[in-house]
DNA sequence: GAGCACTGC
């Protein structure tokens, strides 16, 4: 990622000095432009501009391999723009796996091009679109481009699409690669004589579908005269072979990176206790190495908290003058203000030890790191298609991941990386991480592909195919939710509506049902709150206060109504602020204060509010009206039952629960408001596997509602 | 009486 050098903002005094000040400003602007131009020319990619433009002209697909610091993300789109690839009025789309990257890179490129952000250069991410009709270089998240494809299946506004960071192999990237391959093929053929979607005949389609396909075909005809879609896959991993093979032997161009050397050190023996080994290494570096901060990679919050305690325990035993260490934890669930502590420089003479999860691998870049400690483990999602459940397991990193971690020590100068395993073990690691698409539930992916007109999911050309069983499981789930017809086609209107909503399919279905049950407002709150990371924040040191705060929102009906209470209380707080001020900053500050007082994670709540308004827009467009059931929680609980009937559980004589659909024995998670009351019958949203099978986010229901509200699944009791 | 890495629409 490019870092911006410090520019000097014009001081207000300059305005009074008239012409002289203006001249001074112009000089500064000129100096800044010259600096940017110099920086651009010194990037490793600058020397291969001609070659890249030639290759893109000659080939429809190009793989670009460029290590950190090559400048590929900022420069390549500009090369293509300058070479005339947008002359036809088409845009260059550049996808990123993460939102921050899309925004920061777009800002930098707009500055390099000396244009206002949102004009020639812009970005689009969920909740934030800074583009206009004149935007020709558009940075966006890969997920957003997938959403765009639902409205414009041929991605007709783009002449070039660049998929950046493809080596990360997120679900979105993998689906996008398959889709782009298909789109490119369609666009390069003589489309005018060929239907866009040749897997269906008119007989199979509803009228709406026929119409939408006709208009797609029409668009395709207009495109027939245009250049085919140019595709560039950019990756930081040295192995371009996989991408090249997937795209029919596509040509690959290598661009050098710019990194300082990092010494890699291994242990002689395997470490039986990696936490202890991490601790020892931290002190070894502290006592024997020169200045520089340490970044240690751990697997999760709990590990970070316990090692932090251990460090301070051991520090107390050192002589006074050697105790100069400060520790800073950073992980995604940590509130933002505390995350920021990791970026503050340590007090003079102190060494900063950053205890981080994977968040520090790619998502955040902390300056000043000279030493990296890598125990070689990571907590990763895994999916069991037999039970249909996801869980997190601790596994060894891949080689690529280990290299990414060590690279964090060489961003500002030469560094050292301590791998807490023997060198021989490195050789046994898999080359790259298993792509996420093979490790997760695919219901959403399948629904999206169906909506894109791809009916044969098992036959879809994935770069790496998920298991047949996982696909079948997803098809079954979508069938049960009513998103598919008996012959596995997208149902009309339910399937189409569900595909349009950017939510977990089961939540989309819940909204459609809530419209019928006249409690759409409550359900909209619930799905928004369930779609974000934990709303409640429980700091260890104030656990009792946090509990008391949550109790004030608790409902005896369960966690769903409790979430509604929290959302409404926050809305009330916002309403009160708006009565006394119109200043957005003040309103936000008041809400943050309210969040702190009530032990609510402000970032999560903000996210939930954003989702609420986005989904509200969607459901209103579908013709639904957001009505509330008022105090009739019975109606709302019945609606929750109709939506989440697949996740019902009955209390057993021993106090445990049995999940009716899967037959698994589960227990209520202690964080649930129903943990003590243990109702006879409940519906739940999540099954998490830790020491036990825990169910979370519950509502108590009447067991008789199940056969009544989900007769397709529960045989009538008589 | 417990802890779930990271992204994304």
mmCIF file of N, CA, C and O (backbone and C1' of nucleotides) in Angstrom, chain A residues 99 141 332 381 392 686 688 690 694, chain B:
data_model
loop_
_atom_site.group_PDB
_atom_site.id
_atom_site.type_symbol
_atom_site.label_atom_id
_atom_site.label_comp_id
_atom_site.label_asym_id
_atom_site.label_seq_id
_atom_site.Cartn_x
_atom_site.Cartn_y
_atom_site.Cartn_z
ATOM 1 N N UNK A 99 -12.201 -3.404 1.980
ATOM 2 C CA UNK A 99 -12.739 -2.064 1.774
ATOM 3 C C UNK A 99 -11.674 -0.981 1.908
ATOM 4 O O UNK A 99 -11.562 -0.114 1.040
ATOM 5 N N UNK A 141 -14.578 -3.338 -4.005
ATOM 6 C CA UNK A 141 -14.385 -4.649 -3.395
ATOM 7 C C UNK A 141 -14.886 -5.715 -4.368
ATOM 8 O O UNK A 141 -15.782 -5.450 -5.176
ATOM 9 N N UNK A 332 -9.615 -8.292 15.820
ATOM 10 C CA UNK A 332 -10.737 -7.610 15.162
ATOM 11 C C UNK A 332 -11.868 -7.233 16.108
ATOM 12 O O UNK A 332 -12.499 -6.202 15.946
ATOM 13 N N UNK A 381 -11.334 -21.145 9.563
ATOM 14 C CA UNK A 381 -12.686 -21.670 9.438
ATOM 15 C C UNK A 381 -12.638 -23.031 8.779
ATOM 16 O O UNK A 381 -11.848 -23.286 7.872
ATOM 17 N N UNK A 392 -14.218 -23.228 13.991
ATOM 18 C CA UNK A 392 -12.872 -22.674 13.867
ATOM 19 C C UNK A 392 -11.885 -23.649 14.490
ATOM 20 O O UNK A 392 -12.076 -24.119 15.601
ATOM 21 N N UNK A 686 -27.451 -19.779 15.787
ATOM 22 C CA UNK A 686 -26.064 -20.194 15.590
ATOM 23 C C UNK A 686 -25.734 -21.410 16.425
ATOM 24 O O UNK A 686 -26.180 -21.514 17.568
ATOM 25 N N UNK A 688 -22.307 -23.026 17.760
ATOM 26 C CA UNK A 688 -20.852 -22.917 17.809
ATOM 27 C C UNK A 688 -20.263 -24.084 18.579
ATOM 28 O O UNK A 688 -20.781 -24.501 19.592
ATOM 29 N N UNK A 690 -17.291 -25.419 20.613
ATOM 30 C CA UNK A 690 -16.035 -25.185 21.343
ATOM 31 C C UNK A 690 -15.840 -26.426 22.198
ATOM 32 O O UNK A 690 -15.731 -27.507 21.655
ATOM 33 N N UNK A 694 -22.621 -25.358 21.538
ATOM 34 C CA UNK A 694 -23.421 -24.282 22.110
ATOM 35 C C UNK A 694 -24.334 -23.665 21.064
ATOM 36 O O UNK A 694 -23.925 -23.458 19.920
ATOM 37 P P DG B 1 -22.261 -24.128 36.348
ATOM 38 O "O5'" DG B 1 -21.900 -23.212 35.082
ATOM 39 C "C5'" DG B 1 -21.920 -23.722 33.765
ATOM 40 C "C4'" DG B 1 -21.417 -22.630 32.850
ATOM 41 C "C3'" DG B 1 -19.917 -22.397 32.963
ATOM 42 O "O3'" DG B 1 -19.425 -22.224 31.654
ATOM 43 C "C1'" DG B 1 -21.057 -20.366 33.329
ATOM 44 P P DA B 2 -17.984 -22.809 31.402
ATOM 45 O "O5'" DA B 2 -17.701 -22.214 29.950
ATOM 46 C "C5'" DA B 2 -18.607 -22.474 28.894
ATOM 47 C "C4'" DA B 2 -18.454 -21.425 27.809
ATOM 48 C "C3'" DA B 2 -17.005 -21.089 27.465
ATOM 49 O "O3'" DA B 2 -16.947 -20.857 26.075
ATOM 50 C "C1'" DA B 2 -18.130 -19.143 28.058
ATOM 51 P P DG B 3 -16.526 -22.060 25.132
ATOM 52 O "O5'" DG B 3 -15.187 -21.641 24.381
ATOM 53 C "C5'" DG B 3 -14.427 -20.569 24.827
ATOM 54 C "C4'" DG B 3 -14.818 -19.340 24.043
ATOM 55 C "C3'" DG B 3 -13.609 -18.603 23.507
ATOM 56 O "O3'" DG B 3 -13.802 -18.360 22.121
ATOM 57 C "C1'" DG B 3 -14.920 -17.180 24.911
ATOM 58 P P DC B 4 -14.207 -19.675 21.161
ATOM 59 O "O5'" DC B 4 -14.109 -19.133 19.675
ATOM 60 C "C5'" DC B 4 -12.890 -18.943 19.060
ATOM 61 C "C4'" DC B 4 -12.962 -17.742 18.165
ATOM 62 C "C3'" DC B 4 -13.165 -16.449 18.947
ATOM 63 O "O3'" DC B 4 -12.564 -15.389 18.220
ATOM 64 C "C1'" DC B 4 -14.991 -16.780 17.516
ATOM 65 P P DA B 5 -11.079 -15.153 18.706
ATOM 66 O "O5'" DA B 5 -10.288 -15.406 17.350
ATOM 67 C "C5'" DA B 5 -10.788 -14.825 16.158
ATOM 68 C "C4'" DA B 5 -9.652 -14.808 15.188
ATOM 69 C "C3'" DA B 5 -9.838 -13.758 14.098
ATOM 70 O "O3'" DA B 5 -9.336 -12.538 14.548
ATOM 71 C "C1'" DA B 5 -9.292 -15.839 13.153
ATOM 72 P P DC B 6 -10.119 -11.222 14.236
ATOM 73 O "O5'" DC B 6 -10.134 -11.157 12.644
ATOM 74 C "C5'" DC B 6 -8.928 -10.829 11.975
ATOM 75 C "C4'" DC B 6 -9.082 -11.146 10.506
ATOM 76 C "C3'" DC B 6 -10.171 -10.332 9.810
ATOM 77 O "O3'" DC B 6 -9.689 -9.035 9.566
ATOM 78 C "C1'" DC B 6 -10.212 -12.573 9.078
ATOM 79 P P DT B 7 -10.707 -7.844 9.516
ATOM 80 O "O5'" DT B 7 -10.910 -7.755 7.968
ATOM 81 C "C5'" DT B 7 -12.063 -8.167 7.424
ATOM 82 C "C4'" DT B 7 -11.883 -8.633 6.031
ATOM 83 C "C3'" DT B 7 -13.078 -8.162 5.230
ATOM 84 O "O3'" DT B 7 -12.721 -6.982 4.552
ATOM 85 C "C1'" DT B 7 -12.966 -10.525 5.184
ATOM 86 P P DG B 8 -13.752 -5.787 4.524
ATOM 87 O "O5'" DG B 8 -14.909 -6.358 3.600
ATOM 88 C "C5'" DG B 8 -14.584 -6.773 2.287
ATOM 89 C "C4'" DG B 8 -15.774 -7.486 1.686
ATOM 90 C "C3'" DG B 8 -17.091 -6.766 1.890
ATOM 91 O "O3'" DG B 8 -17.234 -5.791 0.873
ATOM 92 C "C1'" DG B 8 -17.322 -9.112 2.271
ATOM 93 P P DC B 9 -18.354 -4.722 0.987
ATOM 94 O "O5'" DC B 9 -19.617 -5.486 0.419
ATOM 95 C "C5'" DC B 9 -19.605 -5.905 -0.947
ATOM 96 C "C4'" DC B 9 -20.933 -6.548 -1.247
ATOM 97 C "C3'" DC B 9 -22.114 -5.616 -1.004
ATOM 98 O "O3'" DC B 9 -22.771 -5.402 -2.245
ATOM 99 C "C1'" DC B 9 -22.465 -7.758 -0.014
#
